[in-house]
mmCIF file of C-alpha atoms in Angstrom:
data_model
loop_
_atom_site.group_PDB
_atom_site.id
_atom_site.type_symbol
_atom_site.label_atom_id
_atom_site.label_comp_id
_atom_site.label_asym_id
_atom_site.label_seq_id
_atom_site.Cartn_x
_atom_site.Cartn_y
_atom_site.Cartn_z
ATOM 1 C CA UNK A 1 12.455 -11.032 98.624
ATOM 2 C CA UNK A 2 10.311 -10.423 101.692
ATOM 3 C CA UNK A 3 7.056 -12.292 101.074
ATOM 4 C CA UNK A 4 5.342 -10.327 103.859
ATOM 5 C CA UNK A 5 5.898 -7.021 102.082
ATOM 6 C CA UNK A 6 2.743 -5.593 100.500
ATOM 7 C CA UNK A 7 2.799 -3.926 97.086
ATOM 8 C CA UNK A 8 -0.159 -2.249 95.415
ATOM 9 C CA UNK A 9 -0.140 -2.196 91.614
ATOM 10 C CA UNK A 10 -2.834 -0.242 89.756
ATOM 11 C CA UNK A 11 -3.554 1.370 86.407
ATOM 12 C CA UNK A 12 -5.201 4.448 87.873
ATOM 13 C CA UNK A 13 -6.280 5.976 84.525
ATOM 14 C CA UNK A 14 -5.158 9.411 85.609
ATOM 15 C CA UNK A 15 -4.345 11.165 88.884
ATOM 16 C CA UNK A 16 -5.235 14.670 87.744
ATOM 17 C CA UNK A 17 -8.716 14.703 89.294
ATOM 18 C CA UNK A 18 -9.067 15.183 93.053
ATOM 19 C CA UNK A 19 -11.881 12.615 93.210
ATOM 20 C CA UNK A 20 -9.580 9.988 91.679
ATOM 21 C CA UNK A 21 -6.784 10.803 94.109
ATOM 22 C CA UNK A 22 -9.230 10.465 97.005
ATOM 23 C CA UNK A 23 -10.404 7.065 95.738
ATOM 24 C CA UNK A 24 -6.825 5.869 95.315
ATOM 25 C CA UNK A 25 -5.878 7.013 98.814
ATOM 26 C CA UNK A 26 -8.811 5.141 100.338
ATOM 27 C CA UNK A 27 -7.656 1.870 98.765
ATOM 28 C CA UNK A 28 -4.002 2.435 99.608
ATOM 29 C CA UNK A 29 -4.781 3.069 103.279
ATOM 30 C CA UNK A 30 -6.826 -0.125 103.598
ATOM 31 C CA UNK A 31 -4.177 -2.175 101.754
ATOM 32 C CA UNK A 32 -1.393 -1.457 104.290
ATOM 33 C CA UNK A 33 1.022 -1.525 101.348
ATOM 34 C CA UNK A 34 4.605 -0.318 101.686
ATOM 35 C CA UNK A 35 5.159 0.175 97.945
ATOM 36 C CA UNK A 36 2.752 1.718 95.434
ATOM 37 C CA UNK A 37 3.125 1.173 91.683
ATOM 38 C CA UNK A 38 0.763 3.224 89.528
ATOM 39 C CA UNK A 39 0.489 3.253 85.756
ATOM 40 C CA UNK A 40 -1.197 5.755 83.444
ATOM 41 C CA UNK A 41 -0.885 8.701 85.805
ATOM 42 C CA UNK A 42 -1.434 11.011 82.801
ATOM 43 C CA UNK A 43 0.820 13.530 84.557
ATOM 44 C CA UNK A 44 3.885 15.085 82.961
ATOM 45 C CA UNK A 45 5.041 16.337 86.365
ATOM 46 C CA UNK A 46 4.367 14.641 89.710
ATOM 47 C CA UNK A 47 4.848 16.903 92.713
ATOM 48 C CA UNK A 48 5.307 15.986 96.372
ATOM 49 C CA UNK A 49 1.959 17.583 97.168
ATOM 50 C CA UNK A 50 0.237 15.233 94.710
ATOM 51 C CA UNK A 51 1.902 12.183 96.246
ATOM 52 C CA UNK A 52 0.945 13.382 99.740
ATOM 53 C CA UNK A 53 -2.684 13.891 98.747
ATOM 54 C CA UNK A 54 -2.879 10.577 96.879
ATOM 55 C CA UNK A 55 -0.975 8.299 99.243
ATOM 56 C CA UNK A 56 -0.585 10.001 102.607
ATOM 57 C CA UNK A 57 2.459 11.190 104.525
ATOM 58 C CA UNK A 58 3.929 7.718 105.122
ATOM 59 C CA UNK A 59 4.757 7.433 101.412
ATOM 60 C CA UNK A 60 7.598 9.907 101.723
ATOM 61 C CA UNK A 61 9.777 8.819 98.798
ATOM 62 C CA UNK A 62 8.945 8.501 95.114
ATOM 63 C CA UNK A 63 10.205 8.509 91.544
ATOM 64 C CA UNK A 64 8.185 8.824 88.375
ATOM 65 C CA UNK A 65 8.237 8.452 84.608
ATOM 66 C CA UNK A 66 6.502 11.442 83.013
ATOM 67 C CA UNK A 67 3.442 11.031 80.845
ATOM 68 C CA UNK A 68 3.709 12.064 77.219
ATOM 69 C CA UNK A 69 1.186 14.865 77.286
ATOM 70 C CA UNK A 70 -1.796 13.152 78.894
ATOM 71 C CA UNK A 71 -0.797 9.620 77.884
ATOM 72 C CA UNK A 72 1.017 7.101 80.054
ATOM 73 C CA UNK A 73 3.137 7.909 83.069
ATOM 74 C CA UNK A 74 4.361 5.723 85.950
ATOM 75 C CA UNK A 75 4.639 6.522 89.661
ATOM 76 C CA UNK A 76 6.645 4.429 92.126
ATOM 77 C CA UNK A 77 6.249 5.535 95.754
ATOM 78 C CA UNK A 78 7.255 3.884 99.015
ATOM 79 C CA UNK A 79 7.390 4.152 102.786
ATOM 80 C CA UNK A 80 11.023 4.753 103.729
ATOM 81 C CA UNK A 81 10.323 3.359 107.211
ATOM 82 C CA UNK A 82 9.662 -0.037 105.592
ATOM 83 C CA UNK A 83 11.904 -0.226 102.526
ATOM 84 C CA UNK A 84 14.906 1.381 100.913
ATOM 85 C CA UNK A 85 14.648 1.811 97.140
ATOM 86 C CA UNK A 86 17.734 2.886 95.230
ATOM 87 C CA UNK A 87 19.384 2.886 91.801
ATOM 88 C CA UNK A 88 16.284 3.770 89.772
ATOM 89 C CA UNK A 89 16.538 3.191 86.028
ATOM 90 C CA UNK A 90 14.192 4.768 83.498
ATOM 91 C CA UNK A 91 13.453 3.690 79.948
ATOM 92 C CA UNK A 92 10.659 4.602 77.558
ATOM 93 C CA UNK A 93 7.981 2.492 79.257
ATOM 94 C CA UNK A 94 9.640 1.203 82.424
ATOM 95 C CA UNK A 95 10.935 2.124 85.880
ATOM 96 C CA UNK A 96 13.235 -0.327 87.663
ATOM 97 C CA UNK A 97 14.826 -0.003 91.108
ATOM 98 C CA UNK A 98 16.668 -1.991 93.793
ATOM 99 C CA UNK A 99 14.561 -2.823 96.867
ATOM 100 C CA UNK A 100 15.807 -3.634 100.361
ATOM 101 C CA UNK A 101 13.377 -4.336 103.207
ATOM 102 C CA UNK A 102 14.332 -2.572 106.430
ATOM 103 C CA UNK A 103 14.891 -4.776 109.463
ATOM 104 C CA UNK A 104 14.755 -7.934 107.373
ATOM 105 C CA UNK A 105 17.315 -10.566 106.480
ATOM 106 C CA UNK A 106 15.626 -11.195 103.131
ATOM 107 C CA UNK A 107 17.647 -10.805 99.953
ATOM 108 C CA UNK A 108 17.318 -7.441 98.154
ATOM 109 C CA UNK A 109 15.588 -7.590 94.787
ATOM 110 C CA UNK A 110 14.782 -5.673 91.651
ATOM 111 C CA UNK A 111 11.348 -4.151 91.097
ATOM 112 C CA UNK A 112 10.238 -3.219 87.580
ATOM 113 C CA UNK A 113 7.020 -1.342 86.769
ATOM 114 C CA UNK A 114 5.821 -1.216 83.171
ATOM 115 C CA UNK A 115 3.191 0.625 81.213
ATOM 116 C CA UNK A 116 3.198 -0.856 77.731
ATOM 117 C CA UNK A 117 2.192 1.084 74.612
ATOM 118 C CA UNK A 118 -0.984 0.276 72.696
ATOM 119 C CA UNK A 119 0.487 0.488 69.185
ATOM 120 C CA UNK A 120 1.544 -2.937 67.875
ATOM 121 C CA UNK A 121 4.899 -1.779 66.485
ATOM 122 C CA UNK A 122 5.673 -0.036 69.759
ATOM 123 C CA UNK A 123 4.716 -3.215 71.629
ATOM 124 C CA UNK A 124 7.409 -5.148 69.757
ATOM 125 C CA UNK A 125 9.998 -2.571 70.825
ATOM 126 C CA UNK A 126 8.632 -2.776 74.378
ATOM 127 C CA UNK A 127 9.188 -6.542 74.480
ATOM 128 C CA UNK A 128 12.835 -5.955 73.536
ATOM 129 C CA UNK A 129 12.933 -3.325 76.278
ATOM 130 C CA UNK A 130 11.899 -5.954 78.852
ATOM 131 C CA UNK A 131 14.751 -8.217 77.712
ATOM 132 C CA UNK A 132 17.236 -5.358 78.079
ATOM 133 C CA UNK A 133 15.943 -4.482 81.545
ATOM 134 C CA UNK A 134 16.327 -8.057 82.714
ATOM 135 C CA UNK A 135 19.950 -8.017 81.591
ATOM 136 C CA UNK A 136 20.445 -4.842 83.642
ATOM 137 C CA UNK A 137 18.668 -6.293 86.703
ATOM 138 C CA UNK A 138 20.348 -9.594 87.608
ATOM 139 C CA UNK A 139 19.118 -11.553 90.592
ATOM 140 C CA UNK A 140 15.663 -11.714 92.220
ATOM 141 C CA UNK A 141 13.184 -9.745 90.144
ATOM 142 C CA UNK A 142 9.539 -8.742 90.417
ATOM 143 C CA UNK A 143 7.886 -7.145 87.388
ATOM 144 C CA UNK A 144 4.397 -5.650 87.492
ATOM 145 C CA UNK A 145 2.265 -3.111 85.698
ATOM 146 C CA UNK A 146 0.040 -2.881 82.656
ATOM 147 C CA UNK A 147 1.413 -4.907 79.750
ATOM 148 C CA UNK A 148 -1.463 -4.075 77.387
ATOM 149 C CA UNK A 149 -1.074 -7.632 76.071
ATOM 150 C CA UNK A 150 -2.331 -11.101 76.835
ATOM 151 C CA UNK A 151 -0.767 -14.503 76.218
ATOM 152 C CA UNK A 152 -3.787 -16.822 76.707
ATOM 153 C CA UNK A 153 -7.215 -16.992 75.083
ATOM 154 C CA UNK A 154 -8.943 -17.080 78.469
ATOM 155 C CA UNK A 155 -7.548 -13.653 79.347
ATOM 156 C CA UNK A 156 -10.168 -12.013 77.102
ATOM 157 C CA UNK A 157 -13.944 -12.440 77.016
ATOM 158 C CA UNK A 158 -14.264 -12.470 73.223
ATOM 159 C CA UNK A 159 -12.520 -13.945 70.195
ATOM 160 C CA UNK A 160 -10.955 -10.720 68.921
ATOM 161 C CA UNK A 161 -7.374 -11.869 69.509
ATOM 162 C CA UNK A 162 -4.013 -10.853 68.067
ATOM 163 C CA UNK A 163 -2.435 -14.293 68.128
ATOM 164 C CA UNK A 164 0.856 -13.150 66.650
ATOM 165 C CA UNK A 165 1.331 -10.621 69.450
ATOM 166 C CA UNK A 166 0.180 -13.174 72.003
ATOM 167 C CA UNK A 167 2.883 -15.531 70.738
ATOM 168 C CA UNK A 168 5.565 -12.851 70.976
ATOM 169 C CA UNK A 169 4.538 -12.020 74.533
ATOM 170 C CA UNK A 170 4.441 -15.696 75.521
ATOM 171 C CA UNK A 171 7.959 -16.234 74.157
ATOM 172 C CA UNK A 172 9.305 -13.335 76.227
ATOM 173 C CA UNK A 173 7.667 -14.708 79.376
ATOM 174 C CA UNK A 174 9.184 -18.119 78.668
ATOM 175 C CA UNK A 175 12.623 -16.747 77.743
ATOM 176 C CA UNK A 176 12.803 -14.808 81.009
ATOM 177 C CA UNK A 177 11.255 -17.646 83.063
ATOM 178 C CA UNK A 178 8.587 -15.309 84.436
ATOM 179 C CA UNK A 179 5.793 -16.710 86.576
ATOM 180 C CA UNK A 180 2.444 -14.964 86.879
ATOM 181 C CA UNK A 181 1.201 -14.094 90.361
ATOM 182 C CA UNK A 182 -2.242 -15.560 90.909
ATOM 183 C CA UNK A 183 -5.088 -13.057 90.596
ATOM 184 C CA UNK A 184 -7.767 -13.533 93.237
ATOM 185 C CA UNK A 185 -11.203 -11.972 93.451
ATOM 186 C CA UNK A 186 -11.847 -11.357 89.763
ATOM 187 C CA UNK A 187 -11.171 -12.854 86.360
ATOM 188 C CA UNK A 188 -10.455 -9.647 84.410
ATOM 189 C CA UNK A 189 -8.601 -6.436 85.245
ATOM 190 C CA UNK A 190 -9.734 -4.074 82.457
ATOM 191 C CA UNK A 191 -12.987 -3.095 80.767
ATOM 192 C CA UNK A 192 -13.658 -0.808 77.819
ATOM 193 C CA UNK A 193 -16.837 0.223 79.682
ATOM 194 C CA UNK A 194 -19.000 -0.312 76.606
ATOM 195 C CA UNK A 195 -22.129 -2.409 76.128
ATOM 196 C CA UNK A 196 -21.470 -5.269 75.661
ATOM 197 C CA UNK A 197 -18.094 -4.831 77.370
ATOM 198 C CA UNK A 198 -14.716 -6.122 76.283
ATOM 199 C CA UNK A 199 -13.061 -7.551 79.387
ATOM 200 C CA UNK A 200 -9.364 -8.391 79.550
ATOM 201 C CA UNK A 201 -6.920 -9.730 82.122
ATOM 202 C CA UNK A 202 -3.853 -7.578 81.426
#
């Protein structure tokens, strides 16, 4: 993997509104990222014009997992001048693909983007899905996205915890020897935008 390569990962909570696409583009431009991974696009169809408006002309390649109505959806887009992404695989909640950095001697690697379901029974199936994807993606692997689960008490600002699901998630992380990338700048990544808020690091 090329440690100098920049990837932006974001639950955008919908790309249907022009104002949201403008806000996303502003962040993407300042990030200098070569790969963009977006969850919860809420779009059943993603057109080239939408990608152009949201990310700019340098992001000239993309694949996507359709939303179910207005729920879910994943978009993976990249700058072909920086990376080659091939062999995309699609499952219910996941996109995976093989990444090679152009002009680099670094080893190619697998990238997986997830958007996990909110229903507890569906979450159990999703955890099996992650295991299956790992079997299909041997070698260096980076997985990112919105897991809609936590595995530590400190990842939530209140005591309303599903410890059984936390344990299941923790076991999958351990089984697959996954290491969390350090989050800088903030403690939580999601808010229910209520008062008082529920804050979670997903």
